[in-house]
C-alpha cells in the first residue's frame, strides 16, 4: 500500500535586525535558523565557529546584551533587537582588545579552533570578575572545551589580559 507524500509547508522567513559589533545588521532567516548560522553564513562573521551544535564545546560563544551565549543554542529570530558582539567586534581603531593580545602573547591557542569562543568567554568573564584567581578562571571557562592545549596557556592568557586591563583602567 503506497502512501501519498505529506505536503510540506514552505518554511516561514522573517527579516530581523540586531546590533552586530556596534552596527545594525539586518538578515532574512527561516524560523529554524540558529544564530550561529545566521552570523556565519548570512553575515559572513566567520570568527564564530560551528562545533558540536549541542552547546557542549563553546566554540560558537558570542556576547549578547552583556552575557556569554553559545550561539548554537539560540534561534536567530530570538536575537532580534539584541546587541551581539563576536570576536571580530573586540578589536577597535586602537588595535586588538587586551584579551586578543594576551592570547597571542601567551600562545593561548594551538590549532585555533576553540580560540574565538575562549576569547569571547574570557572577554565577558573578565568584566564579571576583573581580578580572578587561576581557579576562578578555570571555572569561568569550564563551558568551553579545547582539545589540544591542556589549557595552561589559555589560563595564562586570561591572567595576562586581566593584568593588562587593570593597567589600562588605572592609566585612564
mmCIF file of C-alpha atoms in Angstrom:
data_model
loop_
_atom_site.group_PDB
_atom_site.id
_atom_site.type_symbol
_atom_site.label_atom_id
_atom_site.label_comp_id
_atom_site.label_asym_id
_atom_site.label_seq_id
_atom_site.Cartn_x
_atom_site.Cartn_y
_atom_site.Cartn_z
ATOM 1 C CA UNK A 1 0.000 0.000 0.000
ATOM 2 C CA UNK A 2 1.560 3.257 -1.025
ATOM 3 C CA UNK A 3 1.096 6.415 0.944
ATOM 4 C CA UNK A 4 0.734 9.847 -0.510
ATOM 5 C CA UNK A 5 3.606 12.119 0.420
ATOM 6 C CA UNK A 6 2.718 14.617 3.085
ATOM 7 C CA UNK A 7 2.516 18.105 1.759
ATOM 8 C CA UNK A 8 5.293 20.226 3.114
ATOM 9 C CA UNK A 9 4.534 23.740 4.158
ATOM 10 C CA UNK A 10 7.127 26.221 2.997
ATOM 11 C CA UNK A 11 9.392 27.435 5.778
ATOM 12 C CA UNK A 12 8.478 30.801 7.132
ATOM 13 C CA UNK A 13 11.090 33.524 6.640
ATOM 14 C CA UNK A 14 11.496 36.553 8.836
ATOM 15 C CA UNK A 15 13.541 39.679 8.420
ATOM 16 C CA UNK A 16 15.234 40.523 11.704
ATOM 17 C CA UNK A 17 17.673 43.149 12.834
ATOM 18 C CA UNK A 18 20.086 43.465 15.709
ATOM 19 C CA UNK A 19 23.302 45.257 16.556
ATOM 20 C CA UNK A 20 26.321 43.213 15.495
ATOM 21 C CA UNK A 21 29.659 44.558 16.662
ATOM 22 C CA UNK A 22 28.154 48.013 17.081
ATOM 23 C CA UNK A 23 26.444 48.207 13.680
ATOM 24 C CA UNK A 24 22.867 47.463 12.719
ATOM 25 C CA UNK A 25 22.599 44.146 10.895
ATOM 26 C CA UNK A 26 19.523 43.018 9.000
ATOM 27 C CA UNK A 27 19.106 39.483 7.831
ATOM 28 C CA UNK A 28 16.332 37.281 6.466
ATOM 29 C CA UNK A 29 16.236 33.872 8.103
ATOM 30 C CA UNK A 30 13.999 30.841 8.361
ATOM 31 C CA UNK A 31 12.297 30.456 11.717
ATOM 32 C CA UNK A 32 14.515 27.471 12.498
ATOM 33 C CA UNK A 33 17.878 29.126 11.673
ATOM 34 C CA UNK A 34 20.326 29.056 14.562
ATOM 35 C CA UNK A 35 22.052 32.308 15.412
ATOM 36 C CA UNK A 36 25.487 30.786 14.722
ATOM 37 C CA UNK A 37 24.429 30.005 11.139
ATOM 38 C CA UNK A 38 22.965 33.484 10.598
ATOM 39 C CA UNK A 39 26.167 35.095 11.889
ATOM 40 C CA UNK A 40 28.489 32.949 9.775
ATOM 41 C CA UNK A 41 26.523 32.217 6.634
ATOM 42 C CA UNK A 42 24.318 35.278 6.221
ATOM 43 C CA UNK A 43 26.528 37.980 7.768
ATOM 44 C CA UNK A 44 29.977 36.494 6.963
ATOM 45 C CA UNK A 45 31.344 36.845 10.501
ATOM 46 C CA UNK A 46 33.301 33.606 10.362
ATOM 47 C CA UNK A 47 35.206 34.095 13.618
ATOM 48 C CA UNK A 48 32.246 32.477 15.357
ATOM 49 C CA UNK A 49 32.850 28.789 14.778
ATOM 50 C CA UNK A 50 30.434 25.882 14.498
ATOM 51 C CA UNK A 51 31.494 22.948 16.614
ATOM 52 C CA UNK A 52 29.156 20.462 18.174
ATOM 53 C CA UNK A 53 25.749 22.140 17.616
ATOM 54 C CA UNK A 54 24.781 20.816 21.065
ATOM 55 C CA UNK A 55 26.241 23.553 23.333
ATOM 56 C CA UNK A 56 28.978 21.325 24.738
ATOM 57 C CA UNK A 57 32.098 22.817 23.147
ATOM 58 C CA UNK A 58 31.598 26.606 23.301
ATOM 59 C CA UNK A 59 33.360 27.483 20.035
ATOM 60 C CA UNK A 60 30.249 29.429 18.991
ATOM 61 C CA UNK A 61 30.277 31.699 22.077
ATOM 62 C CA UNK A 62 29.255 35.295 21.466
ATOM 63 C CA UNK A 63 28.312 38.131 23.802
ATOM 64 C CA UNK A 64 24.620 39.073 23.765
ATOM 65 C CA UNK A 65 23.421 42.012 25.832
ATOM 66 C CA UNK A 66 26.262 41.513 28.293
ATOM 67 C CA UNK A 67 26.104 37.735 28.646
ATOM 68 C CA UNK A 68 28.111 34.880 27.155
ATOM 69 C CA UNK A 69 25.806 32.845 24.933
ATOM 70 C CA UNK A 70 26.515 29.756 22.897
ATOM 71 C CA UNK A 71 25.016 30.855 19.600
ATOM 72 C CA UNK A 72 24.149 27.288 18.604
ATOM 73 C CA UNK A 73 21.522 27.299 21.371
ATOM 74 C CA UNK A 74 19.608 30.336 20.168
ATOM 75 C CA UNK A 75 17.399 30.814 17.152
ATOM 76 C CA UNK A 76 18.339 33.847 15.098
ATOM 77 C CA UNK A 77 14.799 35.238 15.491
ATOM 78 C CA UNK A 78 15.342 35.249 19.271
ATOM 79 C CA UNK A 79 18.253 37.657 18.778
ATOM 80 C CA UNK A 80 16.102 40.344 17.143
ATOM 81 C CA UNK A 81 16.735 43.704 18.797
ATOM 82 C CA UNK A 82 19.717 42.422 20.793
ATOM 83 C CA UNK A 83 23.283 43.720 20.951
ATOM 84 C CA UNK A 84 25.683 40.990 19.802
ATOM 85 C CA UNK A 85 29.472 41.062 19.915
ATOM 86 C CA UNK A 86 31.596 38.488 18.095
ATOM 87 C CA UNK A 87 35.368 38.120 18.207
ATOM 88 C CA UNK A 88 35.590 40.456 15.215
ATOM 89 C CA UNK A 89 33.988 43.158 17.367
ATOM 90 C CA UNK A 90 36.543 43.038 20.184
ATOM 91 C CA UNK A 91 39.246 44.987 18.358
ATOM 92 C CA UNK A 92 38.798 48.692 17.737
ATOM 93 C CA UNK A 93 40.578 51.512 15.916
ATOM 94 C CA UNK A 94 43.368 51.388 18.526
ATOM 95 C CA UNK A 95 44.098 47.712 17.890
ATOM 96 C CA UNK A 96 43.408 44.343 19.413
ATOM 97 C CA UNK A 97 41.426 44.002 22.615
ATOM 98 C CA UNK A 98 43.520 43.056 25.665
ATOM 99 C CA UNK A 99 42.089 39.521 25.568
ATOM 100 C CA UNK A 100 43.089 39.040 21.930
ATOM 101 C CA UNK A 101 46.559 40.455 22.534
ATOM 102 C CA UNK A 102 47.070 38.242 25.599
ATOM 103 C CA UNK A 103 46.088 35.103 23.695
ATOM 104 C CA UNK A 104 48.786 35.947 21.148
ATOM 105 C CA UNK A 105 51.366 36.907 23.793
ATOM 106 C CA UNK A 106 50.831 33.772 25.906
ATOM 107 C CA UNK A 107 50.259 31.458 22.925
ATOM 108 C CA UNK A 108 46.780 30.646 24.247
ATOM 109 C CA UNK A 109 45.986 28.597 21.188
ATOM 110 C CA UNK A 110 47.256 25.642 19.307
ATOM 111 C CA UNK A 111 45.029 24.614 16.432
ATOM 112 C CA UNK A 112 42.935 27.766 16.935
ATOM 113 C CA UNK A 113 39.527 26.158 16.580
ATOM 114 C CA UNK A 114 38.351 26.900 20.133
ATOM 115 C CA UNK A 115 40.218 30.193 20.398
ATOM 116 C CA UNK A 116 37.476 32.593 19.372
ATOM 117 C CA UNK A 117 34.956 31.020 21.756
ATOM 118 C CA UNK A 118 37.547 31.068 24.539
ATOM 119 C CA UNK A 119 38.303 34.730 23.833
ATOM 120 C CA UNK A 120 34.635 35.672 23.892
ATOM 121 C CA UNK A 121 34.039 33.866 27.167
ATOM 122 C CA UNK A 122 37.227 35.406 28.653
ATOM 123 C CA UNK A 123 36.070 38.861 27.500
ATOM 124 C CA UNK A 124 32.779 38.559 29.391
ATOM 125 C CA UNK A 125 34.307 36.695 32.350
ATOM 126 C CA UNK A 126 36.856 39.460 32.949
ATOM 127 C CA UNK A 127 34.053 42.002 33.034
ATOM 128 C CA UNK A 128 32.293 39.875 35.629
ATOM 129 C CA UNK A 129 35.483 39.180 37.609
ATOM 130 C CA UNK A 130 38.304 41.620 36.728
ATOM 131 C CA UNK A 131 40.902 40.107 39.101
ATOM 132 C CA UNK A 132 40.297 36.355 39.052
ATOM 133 C CA UNK A 133 42.409 33.621 40.559
ATOM 134 C CA UNK A 134 43.581 30.733 38.408
ATOM 135 C CA UNK A 135 40.875 28.522 39.928
ATOM 136 C CA UNK A 136 38.196 31.121 39.141
ATOM 137 C CA UNK A 137 39.404 31.334 35.533
ATOM 138 C CA UNK A 138 39.249 27.567 35.178
ATOM 139 C CA UNK A 139 35.687 27.596 36.484
ATOM 140 C CA UNK A 140 34.744 30.640 34.378
ATOM 141 C CA UNK A 141 35.911 28.979 31.157
ATOM 142 C CA UNK A 142 34.675 25.488 32.044
ATOM 143 C CA UNK A 143 31.851 25.631 29.474
ATOM 144 C CA UNK A 144 34.373 25.914 26.637
ATOM 145 C CA UNK A 145 36.397 22.930 25.515
ATOM 146 C CA UNK A 146 39.859 22.770 23.993
ATOM 147 C CA UNK A 147 41.068 19.518 22.552
ATOM 148 C CA UNK A 148 44.745 20.269 22.159
ATOM 149 C CA UNK A 149 46.341 22.799 24.545
ATOM 150 C CA UNK A 150 45.876 21.419 28.013
ATOM 151 C CA UNK A 151 44.501 24.881 28.943
ATOM 152 C CA UNK A 152 47.701 26.141 30.625
ATOM 153 C CA UNK A 153 48.440 28.864 28.089
ATOM 154 C CA UNK A 154 44.762 29.778 27.871
ATOM 155 C CA UNK A 155 44.723 30.336 31.642
ATOM 156 C CA UNK A 156 47.950 32.382 31.373
ATOM 157 C CA UNK A 157 46.384 34.441 28.593
ATOM 158 C CA UNK A 158 43.343 35.294 30.720
ATOM 159 C CA UNK A 159 45.568 36.202 33.673
ATOM 160 C CA UNK A 160 47.673 38.439 31.396
ATOM 161 C CA UNK A 161 44.556 40.055 29.930
ATOM 162 C CA UNK A 162 43.293 40.729 33.467
ATOM 163 C CA UNK A 163 46.567 42.426 34.373
ATOM 164 C CA UNK A 164 46.636 44.446 31.149
ATOM 165 C CA UNK A 165 43.020 45.562 31.506
ATOM 166 C CA UNK A 166 43.737 46.701 35.062
ATOM 167 C CA UNK A 167 46.746 48.728 33.855
ATOM 168 C CA UNK A 168 44.661 50.383 31.139
ATOM 169 C CA UNK A 169 41.892 51.221 33.625
ATOM 170 C CA UNK A 170 44.441 52.688 36.069
ATOM 171 C CA UNK A 171 46.025 54.812 33.336
ATOM 172 C CA UNK A 172 42.672 56.334 32.337
#
